[in-house]
Structures are given as structure tokens and as C-alpha cells.
Tab-separated table of C-alpha atoms and ligand atoms in Angstrom:
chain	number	residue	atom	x	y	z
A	194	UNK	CA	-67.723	-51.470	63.237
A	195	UNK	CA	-66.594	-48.475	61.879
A	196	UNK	CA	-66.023	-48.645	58.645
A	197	UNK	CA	-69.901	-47.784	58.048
A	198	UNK	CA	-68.575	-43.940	58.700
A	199	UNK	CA	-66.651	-41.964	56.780
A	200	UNK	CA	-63.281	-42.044	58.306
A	201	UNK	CA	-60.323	-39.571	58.502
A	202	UNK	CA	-57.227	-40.061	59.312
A	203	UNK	CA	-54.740	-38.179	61.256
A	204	UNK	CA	-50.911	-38.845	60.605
A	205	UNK	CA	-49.327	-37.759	63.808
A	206	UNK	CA	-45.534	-36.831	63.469
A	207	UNK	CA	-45.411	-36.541	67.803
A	208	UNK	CA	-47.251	-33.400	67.998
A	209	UNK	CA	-48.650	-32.329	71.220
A	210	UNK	CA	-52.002	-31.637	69.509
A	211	UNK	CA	-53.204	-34.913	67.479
A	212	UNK	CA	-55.779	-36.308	70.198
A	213	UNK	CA	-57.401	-32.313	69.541
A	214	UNK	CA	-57.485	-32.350	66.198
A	215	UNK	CA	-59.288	-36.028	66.564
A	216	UNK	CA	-61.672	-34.713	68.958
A	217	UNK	CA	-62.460	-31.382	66.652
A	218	UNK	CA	-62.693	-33.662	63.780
A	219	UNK	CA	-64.957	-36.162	66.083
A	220	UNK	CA	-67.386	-32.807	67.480
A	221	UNK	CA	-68.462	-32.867	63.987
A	222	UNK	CA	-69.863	-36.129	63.863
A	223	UNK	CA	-67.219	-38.319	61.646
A	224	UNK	CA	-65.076	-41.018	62.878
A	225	UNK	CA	-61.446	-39.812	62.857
A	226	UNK	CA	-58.412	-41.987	64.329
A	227	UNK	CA	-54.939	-41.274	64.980
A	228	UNK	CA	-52.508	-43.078	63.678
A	229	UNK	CA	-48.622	-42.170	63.964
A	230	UNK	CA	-46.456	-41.129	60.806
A	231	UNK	CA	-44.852	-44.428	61.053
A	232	UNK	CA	-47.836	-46.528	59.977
A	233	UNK	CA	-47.588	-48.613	57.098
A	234	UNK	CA	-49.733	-48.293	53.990
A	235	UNK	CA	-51.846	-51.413	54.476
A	236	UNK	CA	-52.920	-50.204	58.267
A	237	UNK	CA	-53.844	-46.627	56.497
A	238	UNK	CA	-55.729	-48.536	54.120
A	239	UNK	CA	-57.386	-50.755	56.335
A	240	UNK	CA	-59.198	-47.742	57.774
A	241	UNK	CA	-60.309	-47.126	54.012
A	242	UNK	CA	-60.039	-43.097	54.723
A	243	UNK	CA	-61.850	-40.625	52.994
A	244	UNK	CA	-59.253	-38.040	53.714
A	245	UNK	CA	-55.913	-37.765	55.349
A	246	UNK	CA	-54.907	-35.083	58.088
A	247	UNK	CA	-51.094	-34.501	58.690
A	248	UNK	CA	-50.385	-33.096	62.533
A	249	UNK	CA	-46.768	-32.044	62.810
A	250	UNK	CA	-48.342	-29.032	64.599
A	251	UNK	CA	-46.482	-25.190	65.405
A	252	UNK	CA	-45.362	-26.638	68.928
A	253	UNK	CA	-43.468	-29.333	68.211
A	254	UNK	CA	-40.264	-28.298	66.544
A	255	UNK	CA	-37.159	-29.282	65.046
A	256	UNK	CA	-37.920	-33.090	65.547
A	257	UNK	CA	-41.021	-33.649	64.070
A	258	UNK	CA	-40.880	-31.852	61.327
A	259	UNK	CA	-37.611	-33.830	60.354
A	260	UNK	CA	-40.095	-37.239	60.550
A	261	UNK	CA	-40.524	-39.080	57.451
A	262	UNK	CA	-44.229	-41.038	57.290
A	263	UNK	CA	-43.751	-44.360	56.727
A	264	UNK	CA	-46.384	-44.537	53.812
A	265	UNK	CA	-47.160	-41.631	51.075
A	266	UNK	CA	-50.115	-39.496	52.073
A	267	UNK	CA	-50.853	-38.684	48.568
A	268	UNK	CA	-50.648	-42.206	47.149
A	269	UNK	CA	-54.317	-43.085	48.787
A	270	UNK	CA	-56.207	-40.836	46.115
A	271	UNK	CA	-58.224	-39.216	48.719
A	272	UNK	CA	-57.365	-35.332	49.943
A	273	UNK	CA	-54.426	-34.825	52.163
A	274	UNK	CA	-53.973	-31.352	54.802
A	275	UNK	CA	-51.281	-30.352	56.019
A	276	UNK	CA	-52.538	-28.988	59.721
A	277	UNK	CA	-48.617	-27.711	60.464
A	278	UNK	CA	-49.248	-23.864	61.965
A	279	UNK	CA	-52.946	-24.391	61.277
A	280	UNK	CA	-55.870	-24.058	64.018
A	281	UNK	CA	-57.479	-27.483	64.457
A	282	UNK	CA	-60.770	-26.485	66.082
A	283	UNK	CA	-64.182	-28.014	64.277
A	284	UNK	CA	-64.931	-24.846	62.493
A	285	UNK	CA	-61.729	-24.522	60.753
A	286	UNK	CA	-61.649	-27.695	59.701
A	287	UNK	CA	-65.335	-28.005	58.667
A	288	UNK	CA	-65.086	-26.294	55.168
A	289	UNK	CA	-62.500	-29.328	54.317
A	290	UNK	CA	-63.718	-32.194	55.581
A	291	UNK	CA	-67.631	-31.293	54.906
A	292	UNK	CA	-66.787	-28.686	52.290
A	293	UNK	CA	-64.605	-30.138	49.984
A	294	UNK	CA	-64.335	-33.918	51.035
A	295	UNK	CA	-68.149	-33.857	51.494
A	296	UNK	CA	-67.742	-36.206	54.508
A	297	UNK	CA	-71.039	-37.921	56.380
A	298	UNK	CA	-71.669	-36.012	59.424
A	299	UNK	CA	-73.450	-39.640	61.117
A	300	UNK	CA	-70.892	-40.425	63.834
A	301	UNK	CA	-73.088	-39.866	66.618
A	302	UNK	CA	-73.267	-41.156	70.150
A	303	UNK	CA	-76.264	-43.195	69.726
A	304	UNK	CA	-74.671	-44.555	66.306
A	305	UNK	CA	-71.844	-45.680	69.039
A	306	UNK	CA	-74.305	-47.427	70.984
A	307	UNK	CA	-75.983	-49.380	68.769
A	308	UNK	CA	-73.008	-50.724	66.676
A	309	UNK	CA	-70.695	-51.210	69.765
A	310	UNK	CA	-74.196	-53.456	71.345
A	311	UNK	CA	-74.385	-55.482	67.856
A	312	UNK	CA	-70.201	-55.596	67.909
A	313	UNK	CA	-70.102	-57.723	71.466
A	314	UNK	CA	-73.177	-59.480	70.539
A	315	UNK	CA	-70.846	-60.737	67.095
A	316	UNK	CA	-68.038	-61.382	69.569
A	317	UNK	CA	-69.329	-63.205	72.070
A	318	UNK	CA	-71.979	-65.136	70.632
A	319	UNK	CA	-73.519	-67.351	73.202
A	320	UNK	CA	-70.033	-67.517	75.342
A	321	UNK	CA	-70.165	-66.353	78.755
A	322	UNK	CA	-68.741	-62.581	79.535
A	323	UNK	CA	-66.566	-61.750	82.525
A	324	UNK	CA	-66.613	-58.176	83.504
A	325	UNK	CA	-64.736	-56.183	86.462
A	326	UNK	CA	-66.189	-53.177	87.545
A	327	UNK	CA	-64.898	-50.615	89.433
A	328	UNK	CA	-67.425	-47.791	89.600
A	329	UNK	CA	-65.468	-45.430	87.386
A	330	UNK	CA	-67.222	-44.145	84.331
A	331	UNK	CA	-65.540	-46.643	81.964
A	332	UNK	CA	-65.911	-50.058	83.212
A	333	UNK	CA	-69.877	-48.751	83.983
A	334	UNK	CA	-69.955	-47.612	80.334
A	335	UNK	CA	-68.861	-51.243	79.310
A	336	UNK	CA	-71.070	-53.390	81.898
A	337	UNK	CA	-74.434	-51.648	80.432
A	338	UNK	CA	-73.119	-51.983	76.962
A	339	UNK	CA	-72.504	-55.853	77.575
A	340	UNK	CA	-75.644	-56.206	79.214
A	341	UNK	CA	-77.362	-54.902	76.774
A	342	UNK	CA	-75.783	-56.851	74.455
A	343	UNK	CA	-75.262	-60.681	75.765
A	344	UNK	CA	-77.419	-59.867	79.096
A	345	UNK	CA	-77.109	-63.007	81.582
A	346	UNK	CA	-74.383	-64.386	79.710
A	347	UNK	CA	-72.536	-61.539	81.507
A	348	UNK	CA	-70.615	-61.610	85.139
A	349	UNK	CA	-70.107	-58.303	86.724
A	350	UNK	CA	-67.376	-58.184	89.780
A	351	UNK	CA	-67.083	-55.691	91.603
A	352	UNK	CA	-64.282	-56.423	94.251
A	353	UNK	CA	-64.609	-54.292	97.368
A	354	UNK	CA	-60.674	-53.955	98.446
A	355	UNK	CA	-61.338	-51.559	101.806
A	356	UNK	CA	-59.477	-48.590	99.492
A	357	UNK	CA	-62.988	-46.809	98.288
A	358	UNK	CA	-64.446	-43.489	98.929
A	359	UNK	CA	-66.926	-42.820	101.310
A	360	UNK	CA	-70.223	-44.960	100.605
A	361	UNK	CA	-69.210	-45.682	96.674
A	362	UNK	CA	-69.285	-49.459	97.225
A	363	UNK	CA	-72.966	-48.997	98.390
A	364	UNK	CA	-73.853	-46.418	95.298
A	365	UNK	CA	-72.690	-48.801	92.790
A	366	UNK	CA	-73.906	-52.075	93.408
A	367	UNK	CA	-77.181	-50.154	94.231
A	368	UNK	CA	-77.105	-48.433	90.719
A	369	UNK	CA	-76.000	-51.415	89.001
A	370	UNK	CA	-78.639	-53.668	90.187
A	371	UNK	CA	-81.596	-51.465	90.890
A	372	UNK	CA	-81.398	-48.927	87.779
A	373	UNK	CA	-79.933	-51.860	84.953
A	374	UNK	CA	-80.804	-54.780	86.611
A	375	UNK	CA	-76.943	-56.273	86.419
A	376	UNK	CA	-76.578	-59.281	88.473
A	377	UNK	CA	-73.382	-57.736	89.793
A	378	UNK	CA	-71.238	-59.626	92.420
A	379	UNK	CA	-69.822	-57.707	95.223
A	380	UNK	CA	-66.994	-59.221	96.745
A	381	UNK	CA	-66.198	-58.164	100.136
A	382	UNK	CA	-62.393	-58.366	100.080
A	383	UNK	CA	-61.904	-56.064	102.640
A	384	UNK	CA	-59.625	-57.967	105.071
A	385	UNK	CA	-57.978	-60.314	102.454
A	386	UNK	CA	-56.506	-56.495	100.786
A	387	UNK	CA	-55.771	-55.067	104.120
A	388	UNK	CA	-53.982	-58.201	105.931
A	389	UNK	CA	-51.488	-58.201	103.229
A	390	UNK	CA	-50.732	-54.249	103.739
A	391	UNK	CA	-50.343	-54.399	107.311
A	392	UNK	CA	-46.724	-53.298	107.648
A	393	UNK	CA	-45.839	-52.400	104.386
A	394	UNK	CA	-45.050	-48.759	103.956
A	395	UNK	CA	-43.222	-48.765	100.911
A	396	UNK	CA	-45.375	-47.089	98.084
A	397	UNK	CA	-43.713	-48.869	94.852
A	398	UNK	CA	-44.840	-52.821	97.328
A	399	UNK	CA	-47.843	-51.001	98.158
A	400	UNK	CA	-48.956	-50.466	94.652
A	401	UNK	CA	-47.634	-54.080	93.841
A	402	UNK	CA	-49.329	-56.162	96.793
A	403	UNK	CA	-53.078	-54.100	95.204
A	404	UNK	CA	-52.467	-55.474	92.274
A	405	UNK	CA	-51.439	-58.624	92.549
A	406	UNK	CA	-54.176	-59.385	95.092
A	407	UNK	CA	-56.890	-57.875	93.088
A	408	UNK	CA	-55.852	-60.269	90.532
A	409	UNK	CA	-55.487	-63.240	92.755
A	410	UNK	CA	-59.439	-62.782	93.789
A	411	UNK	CA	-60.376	-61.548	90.388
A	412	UNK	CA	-58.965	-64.877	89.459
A	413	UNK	CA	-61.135	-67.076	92.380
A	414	UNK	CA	-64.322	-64.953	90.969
A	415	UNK	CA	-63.347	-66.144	87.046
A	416	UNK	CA	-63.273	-69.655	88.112
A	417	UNK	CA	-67.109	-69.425	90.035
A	418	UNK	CA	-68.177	-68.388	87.701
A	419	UNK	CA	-67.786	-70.872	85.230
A	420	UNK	CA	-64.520	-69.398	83.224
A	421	UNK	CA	-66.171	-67.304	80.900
A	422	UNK	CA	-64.330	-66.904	77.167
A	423	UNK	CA	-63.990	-63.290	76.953
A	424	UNK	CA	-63.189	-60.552	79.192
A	425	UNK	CA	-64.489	-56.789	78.834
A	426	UNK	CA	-62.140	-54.313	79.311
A	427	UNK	CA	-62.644	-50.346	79.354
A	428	UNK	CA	-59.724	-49.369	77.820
A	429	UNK	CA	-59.900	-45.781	76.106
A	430	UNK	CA	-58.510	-44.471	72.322
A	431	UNK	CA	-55.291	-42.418	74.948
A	432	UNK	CA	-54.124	-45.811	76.021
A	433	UNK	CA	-53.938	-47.155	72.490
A	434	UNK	CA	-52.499	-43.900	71.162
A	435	UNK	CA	-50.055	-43.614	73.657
A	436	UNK	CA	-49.137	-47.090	73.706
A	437	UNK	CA	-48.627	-46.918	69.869
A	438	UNK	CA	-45.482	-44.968	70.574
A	439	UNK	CA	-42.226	-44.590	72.035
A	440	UNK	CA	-43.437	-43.518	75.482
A	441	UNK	CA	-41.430	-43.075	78.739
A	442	UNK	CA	-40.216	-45.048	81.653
A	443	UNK	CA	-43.528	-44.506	84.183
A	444	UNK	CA	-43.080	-42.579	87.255
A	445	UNK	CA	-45.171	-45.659	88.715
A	446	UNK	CA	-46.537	-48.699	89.049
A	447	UNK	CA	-50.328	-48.317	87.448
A	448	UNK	CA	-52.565	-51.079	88.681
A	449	UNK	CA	-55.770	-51.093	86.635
A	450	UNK	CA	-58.849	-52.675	87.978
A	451	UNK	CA	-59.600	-55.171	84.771
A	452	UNK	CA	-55.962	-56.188	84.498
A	453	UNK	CA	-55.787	-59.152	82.287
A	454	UNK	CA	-55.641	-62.311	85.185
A	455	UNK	CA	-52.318	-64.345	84.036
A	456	UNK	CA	-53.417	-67.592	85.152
A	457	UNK	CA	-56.987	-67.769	83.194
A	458	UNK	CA	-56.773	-68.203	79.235
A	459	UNK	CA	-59.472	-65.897	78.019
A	460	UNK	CA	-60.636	-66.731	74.684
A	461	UNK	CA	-60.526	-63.022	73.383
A	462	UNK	CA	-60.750	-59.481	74.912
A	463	UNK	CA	-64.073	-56.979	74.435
A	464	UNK	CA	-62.859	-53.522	74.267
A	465	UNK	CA	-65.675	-51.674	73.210
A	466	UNK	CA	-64.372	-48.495	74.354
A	467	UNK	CA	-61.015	-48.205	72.750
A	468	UNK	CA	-61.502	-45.994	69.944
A	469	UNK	CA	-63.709	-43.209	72.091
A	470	UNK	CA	-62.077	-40.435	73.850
A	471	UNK	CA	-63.590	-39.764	78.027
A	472	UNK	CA	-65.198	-37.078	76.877
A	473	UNK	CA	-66.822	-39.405	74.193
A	474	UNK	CA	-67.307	-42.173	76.853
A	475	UNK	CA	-69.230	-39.519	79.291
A	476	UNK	CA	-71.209	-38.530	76.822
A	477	UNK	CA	-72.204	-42.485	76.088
A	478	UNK	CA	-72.868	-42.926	79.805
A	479	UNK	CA	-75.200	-39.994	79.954
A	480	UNK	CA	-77.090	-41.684	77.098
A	481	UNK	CA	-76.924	-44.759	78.156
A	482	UNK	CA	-78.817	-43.494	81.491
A	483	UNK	CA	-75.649	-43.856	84.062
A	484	UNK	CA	-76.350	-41.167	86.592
A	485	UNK	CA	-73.811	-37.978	86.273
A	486	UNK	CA	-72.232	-39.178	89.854
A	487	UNK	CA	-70.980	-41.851	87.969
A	488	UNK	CA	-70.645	-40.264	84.384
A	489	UNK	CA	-69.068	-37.195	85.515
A	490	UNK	CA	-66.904	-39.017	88.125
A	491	UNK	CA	-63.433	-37.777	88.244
A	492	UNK	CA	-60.780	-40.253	87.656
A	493	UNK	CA	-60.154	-42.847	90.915
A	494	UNK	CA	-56.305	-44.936	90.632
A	495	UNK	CA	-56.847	-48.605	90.597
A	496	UNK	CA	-54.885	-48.993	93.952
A	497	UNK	CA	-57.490	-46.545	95.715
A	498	UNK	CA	-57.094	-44.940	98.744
A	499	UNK	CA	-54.039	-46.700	99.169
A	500	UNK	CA	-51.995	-43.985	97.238
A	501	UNK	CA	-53.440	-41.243	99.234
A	502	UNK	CA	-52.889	-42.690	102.549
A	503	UNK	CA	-48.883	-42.226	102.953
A	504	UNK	CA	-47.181	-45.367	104.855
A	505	UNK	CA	-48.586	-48.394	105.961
A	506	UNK	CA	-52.187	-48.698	105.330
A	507	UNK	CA	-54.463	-49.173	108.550
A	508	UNK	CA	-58.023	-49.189	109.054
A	509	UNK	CA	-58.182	-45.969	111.302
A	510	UNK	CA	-56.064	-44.353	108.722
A	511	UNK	CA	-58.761	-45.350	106.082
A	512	UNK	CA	-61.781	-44.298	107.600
A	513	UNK	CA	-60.228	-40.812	108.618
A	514	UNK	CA	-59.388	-40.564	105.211
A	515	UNK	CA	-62.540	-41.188	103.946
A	516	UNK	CA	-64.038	-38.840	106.074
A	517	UNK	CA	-61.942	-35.797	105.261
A	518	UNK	CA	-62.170	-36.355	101.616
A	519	UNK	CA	-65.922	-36.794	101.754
A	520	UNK	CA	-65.458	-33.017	103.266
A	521	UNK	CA	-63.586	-31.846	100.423
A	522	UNK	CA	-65.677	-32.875	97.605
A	523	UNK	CA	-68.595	-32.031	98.862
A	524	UNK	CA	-67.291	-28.280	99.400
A	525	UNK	CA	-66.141	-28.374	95.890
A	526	UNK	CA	-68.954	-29.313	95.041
A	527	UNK	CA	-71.208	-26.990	96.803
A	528	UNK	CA	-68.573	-23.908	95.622
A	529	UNK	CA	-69.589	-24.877	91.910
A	530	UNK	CA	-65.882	-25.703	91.288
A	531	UNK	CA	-66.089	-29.254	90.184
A	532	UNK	CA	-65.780	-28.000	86.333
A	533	UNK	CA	-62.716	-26.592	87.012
A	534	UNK	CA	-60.939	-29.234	88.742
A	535	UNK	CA	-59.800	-32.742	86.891
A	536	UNK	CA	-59.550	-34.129	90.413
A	537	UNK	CA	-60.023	-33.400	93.647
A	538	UNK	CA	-59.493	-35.494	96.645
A	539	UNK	CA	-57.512	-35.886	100.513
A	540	UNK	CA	-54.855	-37.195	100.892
A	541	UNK	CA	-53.602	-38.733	104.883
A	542	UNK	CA	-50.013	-37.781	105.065
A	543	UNK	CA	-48.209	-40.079	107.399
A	544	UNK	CA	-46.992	-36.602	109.479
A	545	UNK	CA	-47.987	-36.031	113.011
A	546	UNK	CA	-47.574	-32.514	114.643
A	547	UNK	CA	-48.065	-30.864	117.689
A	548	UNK	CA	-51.417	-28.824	117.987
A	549	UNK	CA	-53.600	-27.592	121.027
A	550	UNK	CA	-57.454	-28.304	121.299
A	551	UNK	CA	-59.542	-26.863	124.655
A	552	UNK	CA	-56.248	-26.066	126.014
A	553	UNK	CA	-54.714	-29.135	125.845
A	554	UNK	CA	-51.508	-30.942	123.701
A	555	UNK	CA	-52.670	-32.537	120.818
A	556	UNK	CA	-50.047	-34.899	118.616
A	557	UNK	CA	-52.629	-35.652	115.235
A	558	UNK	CA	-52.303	-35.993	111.861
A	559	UNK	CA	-51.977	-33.315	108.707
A	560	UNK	CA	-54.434	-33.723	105.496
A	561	UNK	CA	-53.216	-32.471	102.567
A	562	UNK	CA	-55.951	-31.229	100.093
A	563	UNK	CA	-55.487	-31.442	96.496
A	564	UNK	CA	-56.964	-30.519	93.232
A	565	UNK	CA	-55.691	-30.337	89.722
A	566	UNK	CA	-56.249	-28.765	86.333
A	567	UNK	CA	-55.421	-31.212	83.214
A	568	UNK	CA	-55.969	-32.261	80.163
A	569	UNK	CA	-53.926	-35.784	79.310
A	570	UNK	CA	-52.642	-36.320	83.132
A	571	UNK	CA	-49.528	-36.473	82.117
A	572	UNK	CA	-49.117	-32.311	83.264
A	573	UNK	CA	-51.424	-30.769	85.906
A	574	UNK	CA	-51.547	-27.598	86.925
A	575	UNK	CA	-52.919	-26.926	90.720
A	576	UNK	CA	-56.280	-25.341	91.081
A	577	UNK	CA	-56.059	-22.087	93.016
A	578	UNK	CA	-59.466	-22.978	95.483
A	579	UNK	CA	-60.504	-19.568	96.919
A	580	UNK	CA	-59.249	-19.297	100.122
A	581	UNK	CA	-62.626	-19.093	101.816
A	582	UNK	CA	-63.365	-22.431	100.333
A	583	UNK	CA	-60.330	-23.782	101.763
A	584	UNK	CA	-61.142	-22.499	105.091
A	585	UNK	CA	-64.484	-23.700	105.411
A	586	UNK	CA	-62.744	-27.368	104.651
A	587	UNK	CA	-60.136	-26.907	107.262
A	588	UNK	CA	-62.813	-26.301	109.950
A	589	UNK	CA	-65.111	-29.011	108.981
A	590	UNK	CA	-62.364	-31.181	108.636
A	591	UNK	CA	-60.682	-30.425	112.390
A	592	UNK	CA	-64.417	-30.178	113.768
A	593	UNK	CA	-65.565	-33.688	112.365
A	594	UNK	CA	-61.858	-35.525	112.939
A	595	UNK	CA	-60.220	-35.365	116.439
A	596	UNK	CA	-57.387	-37.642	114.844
A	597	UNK	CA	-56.444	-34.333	112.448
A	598	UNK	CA	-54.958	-31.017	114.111
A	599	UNK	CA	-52.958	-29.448	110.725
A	600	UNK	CA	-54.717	-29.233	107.073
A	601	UNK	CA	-52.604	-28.066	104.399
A	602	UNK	CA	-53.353	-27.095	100.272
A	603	UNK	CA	-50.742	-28.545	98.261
A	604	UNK	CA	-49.729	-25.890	95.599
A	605	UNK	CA	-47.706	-27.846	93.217
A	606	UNK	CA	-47.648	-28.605	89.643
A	607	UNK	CA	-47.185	-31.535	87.743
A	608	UNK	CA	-43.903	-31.851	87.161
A	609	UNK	CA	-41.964	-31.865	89.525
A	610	UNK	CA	-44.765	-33.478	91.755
A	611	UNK	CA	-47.050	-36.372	90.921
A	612	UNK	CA	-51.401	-35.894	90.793
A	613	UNK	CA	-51.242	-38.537	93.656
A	614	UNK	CA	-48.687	-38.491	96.545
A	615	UNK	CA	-46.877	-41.556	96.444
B	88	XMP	P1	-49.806	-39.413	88.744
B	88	XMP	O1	-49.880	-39.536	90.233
B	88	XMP	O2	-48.898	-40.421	88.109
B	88	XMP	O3	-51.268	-39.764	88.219
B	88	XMP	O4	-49.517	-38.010	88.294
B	88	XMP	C1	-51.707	-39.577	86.886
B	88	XMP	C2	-53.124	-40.090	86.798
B	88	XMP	O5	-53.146	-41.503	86.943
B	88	XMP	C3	-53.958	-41.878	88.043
B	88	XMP	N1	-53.277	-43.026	88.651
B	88	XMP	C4	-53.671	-44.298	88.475
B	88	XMP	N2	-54.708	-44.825	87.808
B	88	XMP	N3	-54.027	-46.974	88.441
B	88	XMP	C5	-54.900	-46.160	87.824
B	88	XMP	O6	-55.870	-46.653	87.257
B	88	XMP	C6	-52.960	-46.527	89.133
B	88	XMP	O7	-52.193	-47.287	89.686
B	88	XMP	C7	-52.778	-45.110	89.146
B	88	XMP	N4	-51.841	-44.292	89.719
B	88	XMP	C8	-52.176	-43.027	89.391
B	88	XMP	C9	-54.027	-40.662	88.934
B	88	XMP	O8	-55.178	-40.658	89.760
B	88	XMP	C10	-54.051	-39.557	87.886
B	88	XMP	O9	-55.329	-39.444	87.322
């Protein structure tokens, strides 16, 4: 699908700063991807570049700039920079890529709309499309782009597992089917999810019982309808960049909504999202006509609620949860501060404490408020919320939620802590 663009590509030696350079090289309109300094010469020349980027970059050090690439940048006859100690922002890099390799500037979002439409279309064929949605700006992205494209050949699940925010199960089937007209299938999993947490307070089983469970009725929803060949998944370029190298041990068990089923043989995977950045997937939404509650929507973990309510998950817990964090956005919200927060949610710790309302012992729980400043989620830095705003949470919070006597702002970076508590 790409190779109708002009295409650059960036030789990353481990530098902090590749995915920016892609994304200043992508503000200008041409398709860029990031490959790392180990690929060979036939997966450079795949991509058929029209010029070659190299990203050791001034922060990385010794390391990097000790890397070999695997294939010689100079041997593809096309220009090569060096972006070591250089600025990669779009102007900078304009005068080489438009000025000197006289790139086409037609890598635009509607350009991505059409091609990735005619690209499932050329998958799929007349094969039936299974698609699991779960609100969150990508898998929306890819359910109007596969509508679009195969239309009823397309199943759309959206499996309710009792872990969502206040009223989003009700916003997005209501979205889905009034605004795009996607048959989609709300499953009401509710109890199924929450019988099989009952008692477990562990966070790693926690995490594990979501997952498997979402794939166990993900699987019963596959076989209803029909089997379908091909499943759509919203995977985005970070995951295939970051997968591409060595990577670390993770911290935790991710469960993403969409997780390839084991038991079903699909005939092939849709991905049409895996070479855009989110900013570039936002910006698709918006044209696509999402609504910016969904297109703007901060990221939400597969596993839900259930990592922000500490211990074993219970109904009550839930809905206070919901509640209070239903408080806190909206007074982010209302404060203008949702620009300057990557996420922003409640979290239920599993503490009681002693507290006194109309003269009286109270024994209730503490909500811990959280928001975060990042940029790859793999550091976060904690947004300082004026105190006022803070204040006005803590008394809505306490007036609205009998069950809560103690709210607390949780001033820690990532590392040593986590963006989610357990
Ligand atoms: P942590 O807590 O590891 O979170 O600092 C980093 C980012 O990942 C999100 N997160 C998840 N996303 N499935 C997901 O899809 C998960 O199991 C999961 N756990 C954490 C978290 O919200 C943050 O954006």
C-alpha cells in the first residue's frame, strides 16, 4: 500500500529519538518507517527508499555509536544523513528531503484512508471479518475502516466485562450503531468476568483470569458467528518498532482486547493500523467522523478497571470506582487540563481508615487520584493538578461516596512506580 509514496527510511542504531524523527519526517506528508541498523539489505530494499536517514542521535552514547548496520547505507544509490547531534524537527529536515531529494509531499491522512479501505477490501475479498472492539480510539479506527471496506461481511464484538468506565458501554454501542451503522454485538459478560474474580486478589492472576476469559467468550462469539477468515487487529507502528528489538522483561502482564483467540485458526490478520503512529491514528478518526470522546480518548488497559481497583474485585468496589473517576475526569476536564495529562483516572485502593462524618466514626475507603505526563509510556512524569482542582475533587468525591472518607494525589514518577497501580 505504500509503496505509491515516496518512502524514507530511518536506520535506528537504539536511539531514544527514531519514532521523532519518523513523525517530523511524517508532519511533512511522506511515508517514513523505522527500521533498526540491523536490517538486512533486501528488507531496506523492499521499502524501495528514496532516501536513507541514520538516527544514532546525541543521547544515546557510547553503545550506539559502536553499532555496525547490518547493510551499507550508501550501497542503495539514493542520499544517506547522518542525523547524529542533528535536530530532527520537520523544518530542519525539510531542505533535504524536499530540497535536495525532491521527495512527494502526498502522504496525507485521507491518502491513508482510501488505500488502507482498498487494502482490506484486497485482503478479505468476500471472506467474513471478525472484529473486537473495545471503545478505544484504535480498534474504532479499524471497525469504520473495515466497514467501509467489506461492510456486512464484518462482525463487531464488543464484550462488556463489568471493568468499564462510567456509561462507556452505552456511548459506544450507541456511536457505533447510530452514527456508522455497525451491526456491533454487545456481549453482556458482566457476571461470567466477575464470578471468576471473586476472591482473587492477586494482581499478576487478576490480569491473567481477564485475559483468558475475554478470550474464552471472544472465542464463543467467533464461532456464532460463522468463523470468519480474518481477524482485524489495531495494532500501532510502537508495537512493531518496539517489538523489532531487544526489549525488556515487562513489568506486567498486558492483556489486549483483540488478542489473537488460540483455539480458532484465522486465515490471516488485518492490521491496517500498524504503520501509523496515535497521533496519526487520531487524526484518521477525526476524519473518519469518530467523535473526539472517542478520538481523543486517553489510553484504557485491556484488563479495565480491574487494575485500578486494588484486591479482589467486587461489584460495590466497581461502581464506587466508577463513580469517583467519573468525578475526576470531568474536573479535568472542566479545568482545561486534559492536554496536559496522557491519562487521568481513580484508582480504589484496597485501604480503609478511620474518618469522622456528622460526628460520628467512619471506617471507608481512600481513592487515589492520578494523572501522568508521557510520551512512549514507558516513563511518566506526574502532572502537578493545581491544588484547587484537587480540592474541588476531594469534596465531590466524599460528598457523592459515603463508602470514601480519605482521597489522596499520588505524586510519583514512572520509574520507580507503574502508570497503573498494580
Ligand atoms: P504501566 O502501568 O505498565 O502502564 O506503567 C503503561 C501503559 O500501559 C497501559 N496498560 C495496559 N494496556 N493492557 C493494555 O492494553 C494491559 O494489560 C495494560 N496494563 C497497563 C497503561 O494504562 C499505560 O498506558
Amino acid at each position: 500500500m505504500t509503496r505509491q509514496h515516496d518512502t524514507v527510511v530511518i536506520l535506528d542504531f537504539g536511539a531514544i529519538n527514531s519514532q521523532a524523527a519518523a513523525k517530523s519526517v511524517r508532519s511533512l506528508n511522506i511515508y517514513c518507517e523505522v527500521l533498526p541498523c540491523t536490517a538486512t539489505a533486501e528488507r531496506i530494499s523492499a521499502l524501495a527508499p528514496k532516501a536513507i536517514m541514520l538516527q544514532r542521535g546525541a543521547a544515546c552514547g557510547e553503545a550506539t555509536l559502536r553499532r555496525q548496520p547490518a547493510a551499507d547505507p550508501e550501497a542503495f544509490g539514493v542520499p544517506v544523513l547522518d542525523l547524529a547531534d542533528r535536530a530532527c524537527d520537520a523544518e530542519t529536515l525539510k531542505p533535504f528531503l524536499v530540497g535536495q531529494c525532491g521527495l512527494k509531499q502526498d502522504w496525507t491522512v485521507a491518502a491513508f484512508i482510501d488505500e488502507a479501505i482498498a487494502d482490506i477490501r484486497r485482503t478479505v475479498g468476500d471472506r467474513k471479518v471478525l472484529l473486537a472492539m473495545s471503545g478505544g480510539v484504535d480498534s474504532s479506527v479499524c471497525a469504520v475502516l473495515a466497514h467501509r471496506a467489506v461492510g456486512r461481511q464484518l462482525t463487531c464484538v464488543f464484550v462488556d466485562h463489568g471493568l468499564m468506565r462510567k456509561d462507556e458501554p452505552q456511548e459506544v454501542c450507541s456511536v457505533f450503531r447510530d452514527r456508522f451503522g455497525i451491526a456491533l454485538r454487545h456481549v453482556d459478560a458482566r457476571d461470567r468476568f466477575l464470578d471468576k474474580l471473586a476472591g482473587v486478589g492477586d494482581p499478576e492472576r487478576k490480569r491473567k483470569i481477564i485475559g483468558e476469559e475475554f478470550i474464552r467468550v471472544f472465542e464463543e462469539e467467533a464461532r456464532s458467528a460463522g468463523e470468519p477468515d480474518y481477524l482485524v487487529q489495531g495494532t500501532i507502528y510502537p508495537d512493531i518498532i518496539e517489538s523489532g528489538w531487544d526489549g525488556g522483561k515487562p513489568v506486567k502482564a498486558h492483556h489486549n482486547v483483540g488478542g489473537l483467540p488460540k483455539n480458532i485458526a484465522f486465515k490471516g490478520l488485518v492490521e491496517p493500523l500498524k504503520y501509523l503512529f496515535k497521533d496519526e491514528v487520531r487524526q484518521v478518526a477525526l476524519a473518519l467522523g469518530i467523535p473526539a470522546s472517542i478520538a481523543m480518548r486517553q489510553p484504557f488497559p485491556g484488563p479495565g478497571l480491574g487494575v485500578r481497583c486494588l484486591g479482589e474485585v467486587t461489584r460495590e468496589k466497581l461502581d464506587i470506582l466508577r463513580e469517583a473517576d467519573a468525578i475526576f475526569r470531568q474536573a479535568i476536564l472542566d479545568a482545561g487540563l486534559e492536554q496536559q495529562a496522557s491519562q487521568y483516572f481513580a484508582v480504589l485502593t484496597g485501604n480503609r481508615s478511620v474518618g469522622v462524618s456528622n460526628d460520628a466514626r467512619t471506617y471507608a475507603y481512600t481513592v487515589a487520584l492520578r494523572a501522568v505526563k508521557t510520551s512512549d509510556f514507558m516513563t511518566a512524569r506526574f502532572v502537578p493538578v493545581p491544588m484547587e482542582v484537587l480540592e474541588t475533587v476531594s469534596g465531590k468525591i466524599t460528598a457523592a461516596l459515603p463508602q470514601v472518607n480519605r482521597v489522596v494525589y499520588d505524586i510519583t514518577h514512572k520509574p520507580p512506580a507503574t502508570i497503573e497501580w498494580e
